[in-house]
Amino acid sequence: MTWSIIARDPATGQFGIAVATRFFAVGARVPYIAAGLGAIATQAFVNPYYGIDGVKLLREGLNAHDVLASLLATDDGRESRQIHIMDASGEIAAHTGRDCVDWCGHIAGSGFSIAGNMLAGADVLDETAKTYIANDSLPFPRRLLAAMRAGEAAGGDKRGKQSAALLIHGEEEWPALDIRADDHSDPLGELERLERVSHELWVHFRNSMPTRQNPAGNTDRSVIDASIAAARARQS
């Protein structure tokens, strides 16, 4: 009852997942990212441990196919599950169980994977892919959202729409962007609005947060204020 795209931004190395569904709070259920190592989307009759344990296996050095095999081997409900995985090398592994509701399936391309179930048809994934490929000049978050919008225009979840999420990680364990619309009449539209709002303050503050390389981060508010002022000047 969901479709999602996993991708890696060739410009920054960030992993991103965008997802939409006719169900409540999809951002709390589907997307999982191990910073710098890979990304997992677990959906259909969602099994959260595919994400929780899958991220752990990625951190232990397993590739996408080995992670998938390990997760499926311990789950007797695997035929009701859908999962796709991308690892740091760009390898993609996916599973759509035979009991997932039509239309269901998964496709992959260079640097991205798309999977969905309970969709209006195969065009949902095809249009998501085409739009992602065609918009490589867009900033990564907007490229992912544009792709999902195209899938929605092709029919999306055949029951309608309710929630959506966008999760992006760079090198750090904390996300570069984590936005959700948990119960909304236009969830992807709400994500587009939130992504724009993130440029007002968050993207400037983010650059001052602690990192593994700089545990103290930057606590000089004047640096953040100067970044915000410069951005506003460019927009005026």
Short mmCIF file of C-alpha atoms in Angstrom, two decimals:
data_model
loop_
_atom_site.label_atom_id
_atom_site.label_comp_id
_atom_site.label_asym_id
_atom_site.label_seq_id
_atom_site.Cartn_x
_atom_site.Cartn_y
_atom_site.Cartn_z
CA MET A 1 0.00 0.00 0.00
CA THR A 2 2.99 2.20 -0.59
CA TRP A 3 5.57 3.24 -3.14
CA SER A 4 9.01 4.61 -2.45
CA ILE A 5 12.24 5.62 -4.12
CA ILE A 6 15.70 5.04 -2.69
CA ALA A 7 18.48 7.02 -4.35
CA ARG A 8 22.03 8.23 -3.86
CA ASP A 9 22.92 11.74 -4.90
CA PRO A 10 25.97 11.53 -7.19
CA ALA A 11 26.99 15.09 -6.27
CA THR A 12 27.05 14.70 -2.48
CA GLY A 13 26.97 10.95 -1.78
CA GLN A 14 23.82 11.43 0.31
CA PHE A 15 21.27 8.62 0.54
CA GLY A 16 17.64 9.59 0.31
CA ILE A 17 14.26 7.88 0.58
CA ALA A 18 10.93 9.39 -0.41
CA VAL A 19 7.71 7.48 0.24
CA ALA A 20 3.95 8.03 -0.02
CA THR A 21 0.86 5.98 0.85
CA ARG A 22 -2.80 5.92 1.82
CA PHE A 23 -1.94 5.07 5.41
CA PHE A 24 -1.04 6.93 8.57
CA ALA A 25 2.50 8.15 9.38
CA VAL A 26 4.44 6.30 6.70
CA GLY A 27 7.65 8.10 7.68
CA ALA A 28 7.66 6.25 11.00
CA ARG A 29 7.35 2.84 9.30
CA VAL A 30 9.18 2.62 5.97
CA PRO A 31 12.51 4.50 5.57
CA TYR A 32 15.80 3.51 7.20
CA ILE A 33 19.26 4.82 6.33
CA ALA A 34 22.72 3.84 7.58
CA ALA A 35 24.78 6.97 7.03
CA GLY A 36 27.28 6.43 4.23
CA LEU A 37 26.47 2.73 3.99
CA GLY A 38 23.03 2.26 2.48
CA ALA A 39 19.28 2.64 2.68
CA ILE A 40 16.30 0.33 3.17
CA ALA A 41 12.56 0.75 2.60
CA THR A 42 10.30 -1.87 4.20
CA GLN A 43 6.67 -1.83 3.08
CA ALA A 44 3.49 -3.80 2.18
CA PHE A 45 2.74 -5.76 5.40
CA VAL A 46 5.58 -3.73 6.85
CA ASN A 47 8.15 -5.45 9.06
CA PRO A 48 10.04 -2.74 10.98
CA TYR A 49 12.82 -5.18 11.81
CA TYR A 50 13.74 -5.31 8.13
CA GLY A 51 14.84 -1.71 8.63
CA ILE A 52 16.21 -2.02 12.14
CA ASP A 53 18.15 -5.25 11.57
CA GLY A 54 18.98 -4.38 7.95
CA VAL A 55 20.74 -1.16 8.96
CA LYS A 56 22.73 -3.13 11.54
CA LEU A 57 23.80 -5.64 8.87
CA LEU A 58 24.87 -2.84 6.52
CA ARG A 59 27.02 -1.44 9.31
CA GLU A 60 28.56 -4.88 9.75
CA GLY A 61 29.69 -4.77 6.11
CA LEU A 62 27.12 -6.97 4.34
CA ASN A 63 26.11 -6.00 0.82
CA ALA A 64 22.52 -5.41 -0.26
CA HIS A 65 21.90 -8.97 -1.50
CA ASP A 66 23.30 -10.57 1.64
CA VAL A 67 21.27 -8.25 3.85
CA LEU A 68 18.10 -9.15 1.95
CA ALA A 69 18.78 -12.88 2.14
CA SER A 70 19.42 -12.67 5.88
CA LEU A 71 16.22 -10.74 6.56
CA LEU A 72 13.98 -12.97 4.47
CA ALA A 73 15.42 -16.18 5.91
CA THR A 74 14.09 -15.47 9.40
CA ASP A 75 10.60 -14.22 8.43
CA ASP A 76 7.77 -16.68 7.72
CA GLY A 77 5.66 -13.70 6.61
CA ARG A 78 8.07 -12.81 3.79
CA GLU A 79 5.51 -13.38 1.03
CA SER A 80 3.41 -10.51 2.38
CA ARG A 81 6.39 -8.14 2.55
CA GLN A 82 8.09 -5.79 0.14
CA ILE A 83 11.58 -4.45 0.67
CA HIS A 84 14.30 -2.79 -1.38
CA ILE A 85 17.85 -1.98 -0.40
CA MET A 86 20.74 0.03 -1.82
CA ASP A 87 24.25 -0.33 -0.42
CA ALA A 88 27.28 1.96 -0.56
CA SER A 89 28.55 0.39 -3.79
CA GLY A 90 25.23 1.12 -5.51
CA GLU A 91 24.18 -2.52 -5.49
CA ILE A 92 20.40 -2.96 -5.25
CA ALA A 93 18.40 -5.88 -3.89
CA ALA A 94 14.61 -6.10 -3.78
CA HIS A 95 11.85 -8.50 -2.83
CA THR A 96 8.13 -8.33 -3.59
CA GLY A 97 6.32 -11.23 -1.93
CA ARG A 98 3.81 -13.20 -3.94
CA ASP A 99 1.00 -12.22 -1.54
CA CYS A 100 1.52 -8.47 -1.96
CA VAL A 101 -1.54 -6.72 -3.40
CA ASP A 102 -1.54 -5.78 -7.11
CA TRP A 103 -0.29 -3.76 -8.68
CA CYS A 104 3.03 -4.52 -7.07
CA GLY A 105 6.63 -4.71 -8.20
CA HIS A 106 10.01 -3.02 -8.21
CA ILE A 107 12.37 -1.48 -10.75
CA ALA A 108 15.92 -0.10 -10.57
CA GLY A 109 18.22 2.19 -12.51
CA SER A 110 21.59 3.84 -12.13
CA GLY A 111 21.70 5.13 -8.56
CA PHE A 112 18.06 4.51 -7.69
CA SER A 113 15.54 1.82 -6.76
CA ILE A 114 11.74 2.12 -6.76
CA ALA A 115 9.20 -0.31 -5.31
CA GLY A 116 5.49 -0.26 -4.67
CA ASN A 117 2.39 -2.29 -3.94
CA MET A 118 -1.37 -1.70 -4.00
CA LEU A 119 -0.75 0.82 -6.79
CA ALA A 120 -2.89 2.01 -9.67
CA GLY A 121 -0.52 0.26 -12.08
CA ALA A 122 3.03 -0.17 -13.31
CA ASP A 123 3.03 3.40 -14.65
CA VAL A 124 3.39 4.67 -11.09
CA LEU A 125 6.90 3.27 -10.84
CA ASP A 126 7.77 4.00 -14.47
CA GLU A 127 6.82 7.68 -14.19
CA THR A 128 8.61 8.01 -10.85
CA ALA A 129 11.76 6.65 -12.51
CA LYS A 130 11.47 8.77 -15.67
CA THR A 131 11.04 11.96 -13.70
CA TYR A 132 13.91 11.17 -11.34
CA ILE A 133 16.22 10.54 -14.31
CA ALA A 134 15.08 13.67 -16.17
CA ASN A 135 15.61 16.06 -13.23
CA ASP A 136 19.28 15.58 -12.39
CA SER A 137 19.77 19.36 -12.27
CA LEU A 138 17.42 19.74 -9.31
CA PRO A 139 18.67 19.76 -5.70
CA PHE A 140 18.49 16.21 -4.38
CA PRO A 141 15.44 16.64 -2.08
CA ARG A 142 13.44 18.35 -4.83
CA ARG A 143 14.48 15.73 -7.37
CA LEU A 144 13.09 12.98 -5.12
CA LEU A 145 9.86 14.86 -4.51
CA ALA A 146 9.40 15.64 -8.21
CA ALA A 147 9.76 11.93 -8.95
CA MET A 148 7.14 11.02 -6.37
CA ARG A 149 4.77 13.69 -7.70
CA ALA A 150 5.03 12.07 -11.14
CA GLY A 151 4.17 8.70 -9.64
CA GLU A 152 1.20 10.22 -7.89
CA ALA A 153 0.01 11.78 -11.16
CA ALA A 154 0.18 8.30 -12.71
CA GLY A 155 -2.26 7.00 -10.08
CA GLY A 156 -0.14 6.44 -6.98
CA ASP A 157 -1.67 4.32 -4.23
CA LYS A 158 -4.94 3.14 -5.75
CA ARG A 159 -6.81 3.90 -2.51
CA GLY A 160 -5.78 7.56 -2.43
CA LYS A 161 -3.27 9.50 -0.34
CA GLN A 162 -2.71 10.25 3.34
CA SER A 163 0.95 10.42 4.36
CA ALA A 164 4.40 10.90 2.89
CA ALA A 165 7.98 11.32 4.08
CA LEU A 166 11.41 12.35 2.90
CA LEU A 167 14.55 11.19 4.72
CA ILE A 168 18.08 12.17 3.66
CA HIS A 169 21.39 11.33 5.30
CA GLY A 170 24.90 12.50 4.54
CA GLU A 171 27.92 11.28 6.48
CA GLU A 172 26.41 11.77 9.94
CA GLU A 173 24.10 9.48 11.89
CA TRP A 174 21.63 12.34 12.24
CA PRO A 175 19.65 13.22 9.11
CA ALA A 176 20.39 16.12 6.81
CA LEU A 177 16.63 16.31 6.26
CA ASP A 178 13.75 14.39 7.86
CA ILE A 179 10.28 15.70 7.02
CA ARG A 180 6.91 14.01 7.27
CA ALA A 181 3.25 14.60 6.55
CA ASP A 182 1.52 12.03 8.73
CA ASP A 183 -2.14 12.74 7.89
CA HIS A 184 -2.73 15.26 5.12
CA SER A 185 -4.99 15.77 2.12
CA ASP A 186 -1.94 16.52 -0.06
CA PRO A 187 1.01 14.89 1.69
CA LEU A 188 3.56 15.31 -1.12
CA GLY A 189 2.53 18.94 -1.49
CA GLU A 190 3.08 19.38 2.24
CA LEU A 191 6.58 17.89 1.92
CA GLU A 192 7.35 20.34 -0.86
CA ARG A 193 6.28 23.17 1.44
CA LEU A 194 8.33 21.84 4.35
CA GLU A 195 11.38 21.44 2.15
CA ARG A 196 11.11 25.11 1.18
CA VAL A 197 10.70 26.09 4.84
CA SER A 198 13.86 24.11 5.70
CA HIS A 199 15.88 26.68 3.74
CA GLU A 200 14.76 29.52 6.01
CA LEU A 201 16.69 28.36 9.10
CA TRP A 202 17.39 24.63 9.22
CA VAL A 203 19.89 24.32 6.36
CA HIS A 204 21.98 27.11 7.93
CA PHE A 205 21.83 25.72 11.45
CA ARG A 206 22.61 22.21 10.13
CA ASN A 207 26.08 23.29 9.05
CA SER A 208 26.91 24.23 12.64
CA MET A 209 25.81 21.00 14.28
CA PRO A 210 28.34 18.59 15.84
CA THR A 211 29.83 15.97 13.53
CA ARG A 212 32.14 13.03 14.11
CA GLN A 213 34.99 15.09 12.65
CA ASN A 214 34.06 18.21 14.65
CA PRO A 215 32.35 17.05 17.87
CA ALA A 216 31.85 20.61 19.14
CA GLY A 217 30.29 21.89 15.96
CA ASN A 218 29.95 25.66 15.80
CA THR A 219 28.28 27.51 18.66
CA ASP A 220 28.94 31.00 17.33
CA ARG A 221 25.48 32.31 16.53
CA SER A 222 26.92 35.10 14.40
CA VAL A 223 28.12 32.56 11.85
CA ILE A 224 24.62 31.10 11.52
CA ASP A 225 23.06 34.56 11.38
CA ALA A 226 25.49 35.62 8.65
CA SER A 227 24.61 32.53 6.58
CA ILE A 228 20.89 33.29 6.91
CA ALA A 229 21.41 36.95 6.01
CA ALA A 230 23.48 36.04 2.93
CA ALA A 231 20.79 33.63 1.74
CA ARG A 232 18.08 36.27 2.17
CA ALA A 233 20.18 38.81 0.29
CA ARG A 234 20.54 36.43 -2.66
CA GLN A 235 16.76 35.99 -2.77
CA SER A 236 15.98 39.71 -2.69
#
